[in-house]
GROMACS .gro file of C-alpha atoms in nm:
model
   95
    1UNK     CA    1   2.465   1.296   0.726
    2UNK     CA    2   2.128   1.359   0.589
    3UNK     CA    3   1.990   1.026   0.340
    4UNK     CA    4   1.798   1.108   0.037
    5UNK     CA    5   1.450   0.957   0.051
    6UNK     CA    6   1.417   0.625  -0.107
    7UNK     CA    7   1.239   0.653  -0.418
    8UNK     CA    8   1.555   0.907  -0.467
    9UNK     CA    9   1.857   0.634  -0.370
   10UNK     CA   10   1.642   0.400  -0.549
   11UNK     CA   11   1.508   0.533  -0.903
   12UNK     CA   12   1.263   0.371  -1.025
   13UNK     CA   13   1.145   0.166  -0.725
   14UNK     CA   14   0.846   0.325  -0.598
   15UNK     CA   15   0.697   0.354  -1.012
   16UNK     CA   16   0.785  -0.049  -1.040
   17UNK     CA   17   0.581  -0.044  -0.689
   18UNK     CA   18   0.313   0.139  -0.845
   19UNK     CA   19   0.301  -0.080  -1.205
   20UNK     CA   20   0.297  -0.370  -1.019
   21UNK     CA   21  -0.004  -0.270  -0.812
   22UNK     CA   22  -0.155  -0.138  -1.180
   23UNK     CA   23  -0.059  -0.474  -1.360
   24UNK     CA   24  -0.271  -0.652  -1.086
   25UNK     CA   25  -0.606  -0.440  -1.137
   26UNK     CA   26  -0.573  -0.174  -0.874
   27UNK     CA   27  -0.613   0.156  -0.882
   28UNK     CA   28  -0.382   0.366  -0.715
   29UNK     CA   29  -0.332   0.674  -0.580
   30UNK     CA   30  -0.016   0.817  -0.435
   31UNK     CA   31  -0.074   1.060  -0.149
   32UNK     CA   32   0.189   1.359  -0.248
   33UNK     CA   33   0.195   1.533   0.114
   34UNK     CA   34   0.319   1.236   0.287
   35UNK     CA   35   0.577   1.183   0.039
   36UNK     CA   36   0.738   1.527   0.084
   37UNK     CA   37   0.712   1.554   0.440
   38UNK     CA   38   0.857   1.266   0.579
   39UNK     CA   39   1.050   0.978   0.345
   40UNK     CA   40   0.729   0.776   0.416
   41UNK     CA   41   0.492   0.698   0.075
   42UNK     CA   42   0.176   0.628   0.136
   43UNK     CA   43  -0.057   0.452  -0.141
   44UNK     CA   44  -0.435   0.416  -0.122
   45UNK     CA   45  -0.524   0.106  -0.350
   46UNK     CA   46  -0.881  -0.005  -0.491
   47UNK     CA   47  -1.001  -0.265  -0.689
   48UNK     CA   48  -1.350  -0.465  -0.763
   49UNK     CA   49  -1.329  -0.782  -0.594
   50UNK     CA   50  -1.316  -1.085  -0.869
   51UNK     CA   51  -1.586  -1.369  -0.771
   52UNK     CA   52  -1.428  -1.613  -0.558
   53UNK     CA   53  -1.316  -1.273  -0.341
   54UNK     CA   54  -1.666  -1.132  -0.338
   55UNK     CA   55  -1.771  -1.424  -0.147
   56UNK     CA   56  -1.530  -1.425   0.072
   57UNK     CA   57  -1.523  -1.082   0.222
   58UNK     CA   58  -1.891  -1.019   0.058
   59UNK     CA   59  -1.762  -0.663  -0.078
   60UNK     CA   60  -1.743  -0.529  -0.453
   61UNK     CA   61  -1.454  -0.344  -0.406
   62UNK     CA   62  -1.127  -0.390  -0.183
   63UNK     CA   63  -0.951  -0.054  -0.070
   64UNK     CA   64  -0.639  -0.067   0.102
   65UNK     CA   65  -0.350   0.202   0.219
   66UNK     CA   66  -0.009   0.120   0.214
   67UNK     CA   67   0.271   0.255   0.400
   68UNK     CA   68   0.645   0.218   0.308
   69UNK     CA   69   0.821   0.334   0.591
   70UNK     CA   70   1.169   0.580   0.525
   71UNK     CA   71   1.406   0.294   0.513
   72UNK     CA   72   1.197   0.083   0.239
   73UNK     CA   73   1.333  -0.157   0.136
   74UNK     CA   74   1.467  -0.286   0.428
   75UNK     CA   75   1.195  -0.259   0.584
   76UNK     CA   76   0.860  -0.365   0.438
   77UNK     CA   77   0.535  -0.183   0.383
   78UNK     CA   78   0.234  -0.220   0.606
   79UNK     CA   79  -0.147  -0.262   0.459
   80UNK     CA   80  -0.409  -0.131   0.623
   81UNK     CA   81  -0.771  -0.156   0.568
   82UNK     CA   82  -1.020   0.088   0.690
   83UNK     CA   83  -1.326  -0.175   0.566
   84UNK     CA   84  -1.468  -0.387   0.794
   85UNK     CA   85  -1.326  -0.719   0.635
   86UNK     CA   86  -1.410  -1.047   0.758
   87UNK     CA   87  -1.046  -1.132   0.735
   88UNK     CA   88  -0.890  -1.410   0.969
   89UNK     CA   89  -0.518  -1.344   0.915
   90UNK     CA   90  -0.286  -1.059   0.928
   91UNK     CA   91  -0.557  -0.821   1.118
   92UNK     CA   92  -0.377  -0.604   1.326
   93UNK     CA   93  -0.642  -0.554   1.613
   94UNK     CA   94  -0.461  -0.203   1.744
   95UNK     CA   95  -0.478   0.001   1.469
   0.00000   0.00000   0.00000
């Protein structure tokens, strides 16, 4: 039994994913040969830091990569950053 990808079983998930991400000031860019390879979406996300967030990572702009794994949603996506971010939770110090 072969499953249909996720965004397929699911219409209209992975755009309310997207306008969610857009409602909150990122820009976002889906990356189309992950998405036909492998039932994985991957989403590279930027946006200029408000104030407060400026001073606390001291960076004008945040970029992130997301990953929904094949079985999203019952599984949940990962965020990775490739910035060196002064963060103190939710660092993942393998990747």
């Amino acid at each position: 039994m072969i499953l249909n990808a996720w965004w397929e079983r699911w219409a209209g998930l992975l755009e309310w994913e997207i306008s969610e991400l857009e409602k909150a000031g990122f820009l976002v860019k889906l990356d189309q040969n992950v998405k036909d390879d492998n039932k994985v979406i991957i989403l590279y996300i930027q946006k200029t830091a408000d104030r407060s967030l400026r001073e606390l990572i001291n960076k004008e702009n945040i970029r992130l990569k997301i990953v929904f794994p094949g079985v999203y949603p019952y599984l949940k996506p990962i965020v990775f950053t490739e910035d060196d971010l002064p963060l103190i939770y939710h660092i993942n110090p393998f990747y």
